[in-house]
Tab-separated table of C-alpha atoms in Angstrom:
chain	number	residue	atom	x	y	z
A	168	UNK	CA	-41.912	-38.898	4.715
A	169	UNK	CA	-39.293	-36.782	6.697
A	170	UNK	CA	-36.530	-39.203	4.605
A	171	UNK	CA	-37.873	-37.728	1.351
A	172	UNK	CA	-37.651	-34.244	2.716
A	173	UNK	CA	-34.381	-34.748	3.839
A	174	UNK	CA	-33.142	-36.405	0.332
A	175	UNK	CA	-35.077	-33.393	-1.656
A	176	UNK	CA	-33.349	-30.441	0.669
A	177	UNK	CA	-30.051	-32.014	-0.129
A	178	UNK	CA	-30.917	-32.572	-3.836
A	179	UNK	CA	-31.965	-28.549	-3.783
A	180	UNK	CA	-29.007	-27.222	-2.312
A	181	UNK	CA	-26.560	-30.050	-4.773
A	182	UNK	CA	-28.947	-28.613	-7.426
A	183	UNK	CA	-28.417	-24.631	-5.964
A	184	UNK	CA	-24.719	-24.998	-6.146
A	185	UNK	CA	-24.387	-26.647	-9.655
A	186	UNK	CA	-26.110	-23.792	-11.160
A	187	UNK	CA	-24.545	-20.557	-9.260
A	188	UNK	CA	-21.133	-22.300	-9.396
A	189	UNK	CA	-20.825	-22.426	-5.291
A	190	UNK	CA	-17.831	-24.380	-4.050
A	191	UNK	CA	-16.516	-25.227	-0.523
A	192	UNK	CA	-13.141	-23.206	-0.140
A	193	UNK	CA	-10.335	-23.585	1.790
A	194	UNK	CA	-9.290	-20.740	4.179
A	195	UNK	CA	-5.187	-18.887	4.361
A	196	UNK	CA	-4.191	-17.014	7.523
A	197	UNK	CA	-1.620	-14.509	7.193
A	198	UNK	CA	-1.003	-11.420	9.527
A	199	UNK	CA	-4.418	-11.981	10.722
A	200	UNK	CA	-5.776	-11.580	7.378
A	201	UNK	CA	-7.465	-14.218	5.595
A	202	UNK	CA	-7.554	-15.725	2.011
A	203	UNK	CA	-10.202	-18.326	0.730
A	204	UNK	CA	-9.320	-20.267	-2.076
A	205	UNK	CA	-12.019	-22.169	-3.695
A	206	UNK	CA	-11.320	-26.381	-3.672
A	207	UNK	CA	-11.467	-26.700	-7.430
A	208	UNK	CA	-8.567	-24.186	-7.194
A	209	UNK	CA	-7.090	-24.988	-4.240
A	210	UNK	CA	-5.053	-27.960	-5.597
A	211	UNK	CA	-3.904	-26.148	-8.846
A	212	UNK	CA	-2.098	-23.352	-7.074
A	213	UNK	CA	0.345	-22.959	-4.645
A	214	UNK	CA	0.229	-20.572	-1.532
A	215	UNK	CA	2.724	-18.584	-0.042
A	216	UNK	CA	2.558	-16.744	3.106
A	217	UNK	CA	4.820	-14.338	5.259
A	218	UNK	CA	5.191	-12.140	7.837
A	219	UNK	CA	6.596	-9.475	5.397
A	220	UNK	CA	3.701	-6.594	5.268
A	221	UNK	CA	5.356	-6.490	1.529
A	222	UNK	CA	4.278	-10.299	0.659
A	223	UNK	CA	1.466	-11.382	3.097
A	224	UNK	CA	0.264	-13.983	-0.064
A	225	UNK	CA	1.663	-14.739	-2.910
A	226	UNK	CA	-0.108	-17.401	-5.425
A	227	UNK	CA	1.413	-19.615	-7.896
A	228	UNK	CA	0.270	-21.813	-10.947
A	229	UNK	CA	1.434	-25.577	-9.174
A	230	UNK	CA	1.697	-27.172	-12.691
A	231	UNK	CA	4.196	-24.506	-13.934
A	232	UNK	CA	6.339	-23.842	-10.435
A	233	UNK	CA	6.344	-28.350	-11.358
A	234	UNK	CA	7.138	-27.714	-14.591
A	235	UNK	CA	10.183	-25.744	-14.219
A	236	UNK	CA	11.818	-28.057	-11.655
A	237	UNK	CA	11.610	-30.737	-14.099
A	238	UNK	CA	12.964	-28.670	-16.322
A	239	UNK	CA	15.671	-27.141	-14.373
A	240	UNK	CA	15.116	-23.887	-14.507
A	241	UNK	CA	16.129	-21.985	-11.981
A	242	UNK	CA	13.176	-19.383	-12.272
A	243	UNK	CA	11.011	-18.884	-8.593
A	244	UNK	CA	8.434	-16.452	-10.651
A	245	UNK	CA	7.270	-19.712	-12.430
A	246	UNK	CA	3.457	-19.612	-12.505
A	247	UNK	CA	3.464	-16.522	-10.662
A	248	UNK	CA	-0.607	-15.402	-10.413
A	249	UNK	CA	-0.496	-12.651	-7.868
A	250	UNK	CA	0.313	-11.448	-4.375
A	251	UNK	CA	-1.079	-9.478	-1.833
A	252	UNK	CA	0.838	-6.740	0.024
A	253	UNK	CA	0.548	-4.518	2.736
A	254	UNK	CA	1.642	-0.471	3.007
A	255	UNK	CA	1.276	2.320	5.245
A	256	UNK	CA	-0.190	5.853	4.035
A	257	UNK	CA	2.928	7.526	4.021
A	258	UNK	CA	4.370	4.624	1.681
A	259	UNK	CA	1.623	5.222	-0.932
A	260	UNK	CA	2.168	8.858	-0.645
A	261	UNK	CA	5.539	8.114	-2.224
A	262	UNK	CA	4.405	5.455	-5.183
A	263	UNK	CA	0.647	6.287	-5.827
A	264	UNK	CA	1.784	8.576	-8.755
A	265	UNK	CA	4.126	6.799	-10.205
A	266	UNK	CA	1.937	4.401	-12.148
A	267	UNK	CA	3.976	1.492	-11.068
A	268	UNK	CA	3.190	-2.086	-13.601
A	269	UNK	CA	1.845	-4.658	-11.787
A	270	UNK	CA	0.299	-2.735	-8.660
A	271	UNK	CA	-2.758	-2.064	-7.991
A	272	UNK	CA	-4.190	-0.437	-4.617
A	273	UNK	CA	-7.706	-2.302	-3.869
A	274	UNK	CA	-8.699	-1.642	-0.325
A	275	UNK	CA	-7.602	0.119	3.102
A	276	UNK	CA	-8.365	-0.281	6.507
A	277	UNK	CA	-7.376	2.688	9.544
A	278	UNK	CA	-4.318	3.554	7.973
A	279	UNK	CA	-2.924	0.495	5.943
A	280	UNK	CA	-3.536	0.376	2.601
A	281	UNK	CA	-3.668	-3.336	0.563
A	282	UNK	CA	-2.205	-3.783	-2.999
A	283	UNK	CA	-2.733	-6.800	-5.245
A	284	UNK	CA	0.345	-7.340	-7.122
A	285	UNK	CA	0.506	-9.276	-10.351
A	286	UNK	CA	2.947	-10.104	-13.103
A	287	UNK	CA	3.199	-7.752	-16.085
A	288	UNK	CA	4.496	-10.949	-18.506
A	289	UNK	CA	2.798	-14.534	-19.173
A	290	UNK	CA	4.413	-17.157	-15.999
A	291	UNK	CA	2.779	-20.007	-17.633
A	292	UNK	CA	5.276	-23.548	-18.001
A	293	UNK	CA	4.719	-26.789	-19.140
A	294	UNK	CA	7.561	-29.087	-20.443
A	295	UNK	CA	6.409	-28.906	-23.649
A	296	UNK	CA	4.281	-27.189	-26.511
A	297	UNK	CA	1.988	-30.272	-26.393
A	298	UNK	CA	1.850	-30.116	-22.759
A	299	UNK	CA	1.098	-26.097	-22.961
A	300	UNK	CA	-1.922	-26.793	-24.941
A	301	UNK	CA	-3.212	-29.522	-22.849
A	302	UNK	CA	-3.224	-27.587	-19.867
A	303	UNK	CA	-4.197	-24.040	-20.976
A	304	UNK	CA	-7.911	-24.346	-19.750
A	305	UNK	CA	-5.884	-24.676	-15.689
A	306	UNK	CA	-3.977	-21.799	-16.238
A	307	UNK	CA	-7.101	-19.875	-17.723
A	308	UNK	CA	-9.669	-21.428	-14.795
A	309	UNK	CA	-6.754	-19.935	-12.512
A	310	UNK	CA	-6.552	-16.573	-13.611
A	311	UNK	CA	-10.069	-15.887	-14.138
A	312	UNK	CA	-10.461	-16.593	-10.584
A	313	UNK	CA	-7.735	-14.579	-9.364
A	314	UNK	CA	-8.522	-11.639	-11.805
A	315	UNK	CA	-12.144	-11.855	-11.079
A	316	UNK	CA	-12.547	-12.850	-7.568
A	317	UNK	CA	-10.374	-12.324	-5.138
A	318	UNK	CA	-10.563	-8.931	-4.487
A	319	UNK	CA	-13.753	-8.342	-3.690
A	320	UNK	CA	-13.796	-11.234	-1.787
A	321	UNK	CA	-10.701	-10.432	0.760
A	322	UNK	CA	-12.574	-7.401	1.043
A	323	UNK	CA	-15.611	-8.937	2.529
A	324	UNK	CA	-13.468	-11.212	4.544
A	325	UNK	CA	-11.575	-9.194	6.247
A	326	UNK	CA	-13.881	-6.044	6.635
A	327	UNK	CA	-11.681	-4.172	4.706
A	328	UNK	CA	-13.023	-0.044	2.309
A	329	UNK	CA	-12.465	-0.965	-0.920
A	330	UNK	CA	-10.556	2.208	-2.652
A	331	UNK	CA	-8.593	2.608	-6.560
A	332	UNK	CA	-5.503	4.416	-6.980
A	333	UNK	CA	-7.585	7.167	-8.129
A	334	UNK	CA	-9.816	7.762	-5.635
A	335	UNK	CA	-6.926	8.045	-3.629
A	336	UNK	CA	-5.291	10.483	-5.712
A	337	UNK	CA	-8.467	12.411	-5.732
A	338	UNK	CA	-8.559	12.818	-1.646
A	339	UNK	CA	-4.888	14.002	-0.719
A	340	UNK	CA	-5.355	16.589	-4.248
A	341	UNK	CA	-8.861	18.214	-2.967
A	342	UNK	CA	-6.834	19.622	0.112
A	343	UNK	CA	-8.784	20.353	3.408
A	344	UNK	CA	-7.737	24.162	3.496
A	345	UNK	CA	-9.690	26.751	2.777
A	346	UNK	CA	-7.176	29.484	3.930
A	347	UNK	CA	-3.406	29.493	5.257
A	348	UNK	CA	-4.888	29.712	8.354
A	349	UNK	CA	-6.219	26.349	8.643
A	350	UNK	CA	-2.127	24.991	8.839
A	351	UNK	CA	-1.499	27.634	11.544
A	352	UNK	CA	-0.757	25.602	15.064
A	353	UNK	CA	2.089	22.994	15.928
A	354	UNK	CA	2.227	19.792	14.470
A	355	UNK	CA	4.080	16.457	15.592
A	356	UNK	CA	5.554	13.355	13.237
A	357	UNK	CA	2.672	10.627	13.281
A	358	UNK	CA	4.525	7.454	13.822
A	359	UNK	CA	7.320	8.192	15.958
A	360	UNK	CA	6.612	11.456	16.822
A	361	UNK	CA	10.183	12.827	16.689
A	362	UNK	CA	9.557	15.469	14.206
A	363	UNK	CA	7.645	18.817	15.155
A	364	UNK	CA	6.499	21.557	12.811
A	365	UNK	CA	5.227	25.059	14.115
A	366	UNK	CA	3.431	27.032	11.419
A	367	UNK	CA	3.081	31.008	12.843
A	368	UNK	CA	1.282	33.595	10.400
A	369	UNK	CA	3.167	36.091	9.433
A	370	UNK	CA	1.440	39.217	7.169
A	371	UNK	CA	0.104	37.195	4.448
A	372	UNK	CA	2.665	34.457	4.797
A	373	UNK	CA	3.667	31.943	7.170
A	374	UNK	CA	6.733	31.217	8.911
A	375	UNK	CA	7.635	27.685	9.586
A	376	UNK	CA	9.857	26.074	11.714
A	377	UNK	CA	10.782	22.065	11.832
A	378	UNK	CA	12.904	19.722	14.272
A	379	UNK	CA	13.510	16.398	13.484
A	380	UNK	CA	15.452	14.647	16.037
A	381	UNK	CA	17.882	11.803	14.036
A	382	UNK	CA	19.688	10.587	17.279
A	383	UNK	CA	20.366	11.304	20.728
A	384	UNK	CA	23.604	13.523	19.300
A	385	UNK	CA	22.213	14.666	16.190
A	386	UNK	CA	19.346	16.762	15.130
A	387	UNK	CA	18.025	18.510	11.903
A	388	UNK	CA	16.312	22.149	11.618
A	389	UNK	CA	14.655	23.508	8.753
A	390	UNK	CA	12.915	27.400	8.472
A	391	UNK	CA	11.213	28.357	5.712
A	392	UNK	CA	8.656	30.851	5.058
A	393	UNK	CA	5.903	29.859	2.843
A	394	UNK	CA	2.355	31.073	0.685
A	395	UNK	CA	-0.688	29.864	0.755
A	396	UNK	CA	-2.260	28.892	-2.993
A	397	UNK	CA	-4.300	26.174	-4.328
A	398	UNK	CA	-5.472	25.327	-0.831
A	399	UNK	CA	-1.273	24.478	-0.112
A	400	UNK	CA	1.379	26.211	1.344
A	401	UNK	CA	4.225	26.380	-1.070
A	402	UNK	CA	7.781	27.299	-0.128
A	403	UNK	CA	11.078	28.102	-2.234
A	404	UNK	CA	13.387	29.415	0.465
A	405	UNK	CA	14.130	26.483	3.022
A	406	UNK	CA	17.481	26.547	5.207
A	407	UNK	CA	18.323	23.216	6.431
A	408	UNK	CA	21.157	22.436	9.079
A	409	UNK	CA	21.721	19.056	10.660
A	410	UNK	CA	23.166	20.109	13.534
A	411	UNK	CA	25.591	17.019	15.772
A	412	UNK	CA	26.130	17.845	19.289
A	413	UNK	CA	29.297	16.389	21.219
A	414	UNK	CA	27.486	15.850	25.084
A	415	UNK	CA	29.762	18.730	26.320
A	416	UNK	CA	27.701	21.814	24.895
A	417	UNK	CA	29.635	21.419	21.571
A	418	UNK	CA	28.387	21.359	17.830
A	419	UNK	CA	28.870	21.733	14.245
A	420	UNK	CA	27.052	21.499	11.417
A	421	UNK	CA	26.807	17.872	9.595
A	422	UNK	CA	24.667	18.901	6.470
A	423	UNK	CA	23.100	22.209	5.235
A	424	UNK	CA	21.706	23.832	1.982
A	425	UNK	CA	19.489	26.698	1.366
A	426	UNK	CA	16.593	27.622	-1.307
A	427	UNK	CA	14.631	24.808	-0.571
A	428	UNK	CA	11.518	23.604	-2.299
A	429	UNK	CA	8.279	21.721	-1.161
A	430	UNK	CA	4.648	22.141	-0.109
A	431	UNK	CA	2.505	21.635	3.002
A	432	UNK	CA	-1.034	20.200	2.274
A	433	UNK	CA	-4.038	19.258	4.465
A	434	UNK	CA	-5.506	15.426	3.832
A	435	UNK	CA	-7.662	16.384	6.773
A	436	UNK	CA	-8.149	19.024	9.393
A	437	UNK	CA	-5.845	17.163	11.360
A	438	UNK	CA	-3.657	15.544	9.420
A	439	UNK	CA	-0.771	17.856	7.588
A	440	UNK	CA	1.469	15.938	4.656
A	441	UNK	CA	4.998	17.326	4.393
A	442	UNK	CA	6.664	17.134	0.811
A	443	UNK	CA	10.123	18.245	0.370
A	444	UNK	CA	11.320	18.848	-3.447
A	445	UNK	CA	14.763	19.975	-2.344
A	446	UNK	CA	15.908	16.083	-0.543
A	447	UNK	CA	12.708	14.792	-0.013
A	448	UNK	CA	12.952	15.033	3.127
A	449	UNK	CA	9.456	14.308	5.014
A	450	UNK	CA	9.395	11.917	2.465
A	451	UNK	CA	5.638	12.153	1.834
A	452	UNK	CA	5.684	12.236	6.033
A	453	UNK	CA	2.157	12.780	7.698
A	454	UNK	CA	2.112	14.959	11.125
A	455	UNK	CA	-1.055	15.084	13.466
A	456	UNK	CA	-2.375	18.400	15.303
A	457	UNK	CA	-0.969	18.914	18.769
């Protein structure tokens, strides 16, 4: 009796994984991130890993990267499906706008944000024509997984916030600030923390002053004065000096301009972006409260 129960359990789970399509998947590890790949795909790709944040997987078609060595081309984005990258917030700052083809931001976790990168063009290869229409149901069966799949998956896996480009877009545009007054304090370079803002209030303007060290002999000063509209402070008159010291009290001026142009916003009410129009130079920077 406990036979047949054990026979029928394994015929209803066979049975429960025929008809929802489950499969046993093999498991990536990259950067501490992980990547499962279903068996029935798992031996028509092949998987790249690296410890570049910029390429932590990277997928390929295996019949077309085969194809192309028989053939001789010398082509590594043979049977390219897609990749997975890693970027910090200050790096999307820079690119989310530019609508770049074959990016697409999917998820975030503390302050890395994940992009799944795919080609813009067709990378499938066979030796032939009759060998491309043999095959197309692999490359299809591929791509379908990797189009429809893996992103919510990776998601799961690695207890990532699934977020689009444009609800990105939407946070750093609704800015945090109410009034001038909420950027008023002094502010210091998140990731190094070897540039320092001090915003002062000044009538109905505010006066701010920023040193960014580049060296132990060099260092660069900007003042500007700026107004508060459209919950940023905008500025059009910037003085910049980067100023080179010579260890025996002596200096001179490296680089300068004046009439500068850029913007202060608030992503939070403690986190201030810095973008310079002039030489973009905060370059989309983020600086925490003191």
């Amino acid at each position: 009796m406990k036979f047949k129960q054990i026979v029928s359990a394994i015929l209803g789970i066979a049975l429960f994984a025929a008809y929802f399509n489950v499969s046993e998947a093999k498991t990536i590890k990259s950067q501490g991130l992980k990547l499962d790949i279903p068996d029935n795909i798992y031996k028509l790709v092949r998987i790249e890993t690296s410890p570049a944040p910029d390429n932590i997987f990277r997928i390929y078609e295996l019949g077309s990267v085969e194809a192309a060595k028989k053939i001789g081309v010398n082509y590594d984005g043979a049977g390219w499906i897609f990749g997975i990258s890693k970027i910090s917030e200050e790096t999307l700052m820079n690119i989310i706008k530019d609508d770049i083809p074959g990016t697409e931001l999917f998820a975030y976790k503390d302050d890395k944000y994940y992009m799944y990168n795919h080609p813009t063009d067709v990378r499938y290869m066979r030796e032939d024509n009759a060998a491309m229409e043999r095959d197309q149901h692999i490359w299809t069966k591929v791509n379908e997984w990797a189009y429809k799949n893996v992103r919510e998956k990776f998601v799961a896996d690695n207890n990532l916030c699934p977020v689009t480009a444009d609800e990105f877009i939407s946070k750093i545009e609704k800015s945090a600030a109410s009034s001038g007054d909420d950027f008023t304090g002094a502010w210091h370079e998140r990731i190094a923390g070897r540039g320092h803002i001090d915003i002062v209030k000044y009538g109905d303007m505010y006066k701010i002053n920023i040193m960014w060290g580049e060296s132990a002999f060099a260092t660069s000063f900007w003042q500007m004065t700026a107004r508060f509209k459209n919950g940023a402070l905008h500025y059009d008159d910037c003085e910049y000096k980067s100023i080179e010291f010579d260890g025996k009290g002596g200096e001179k001026i490296k680089r300068s301009y004046k009439n500068g142009k850029g913007e202060f916003k608030l992503l939070e009410t403690d986190k201030l972006l810095w973008n310079d129009f002039t030489q973009n130079a905060g370059n989309g920077s983020i600086f925490l409260r003191d």
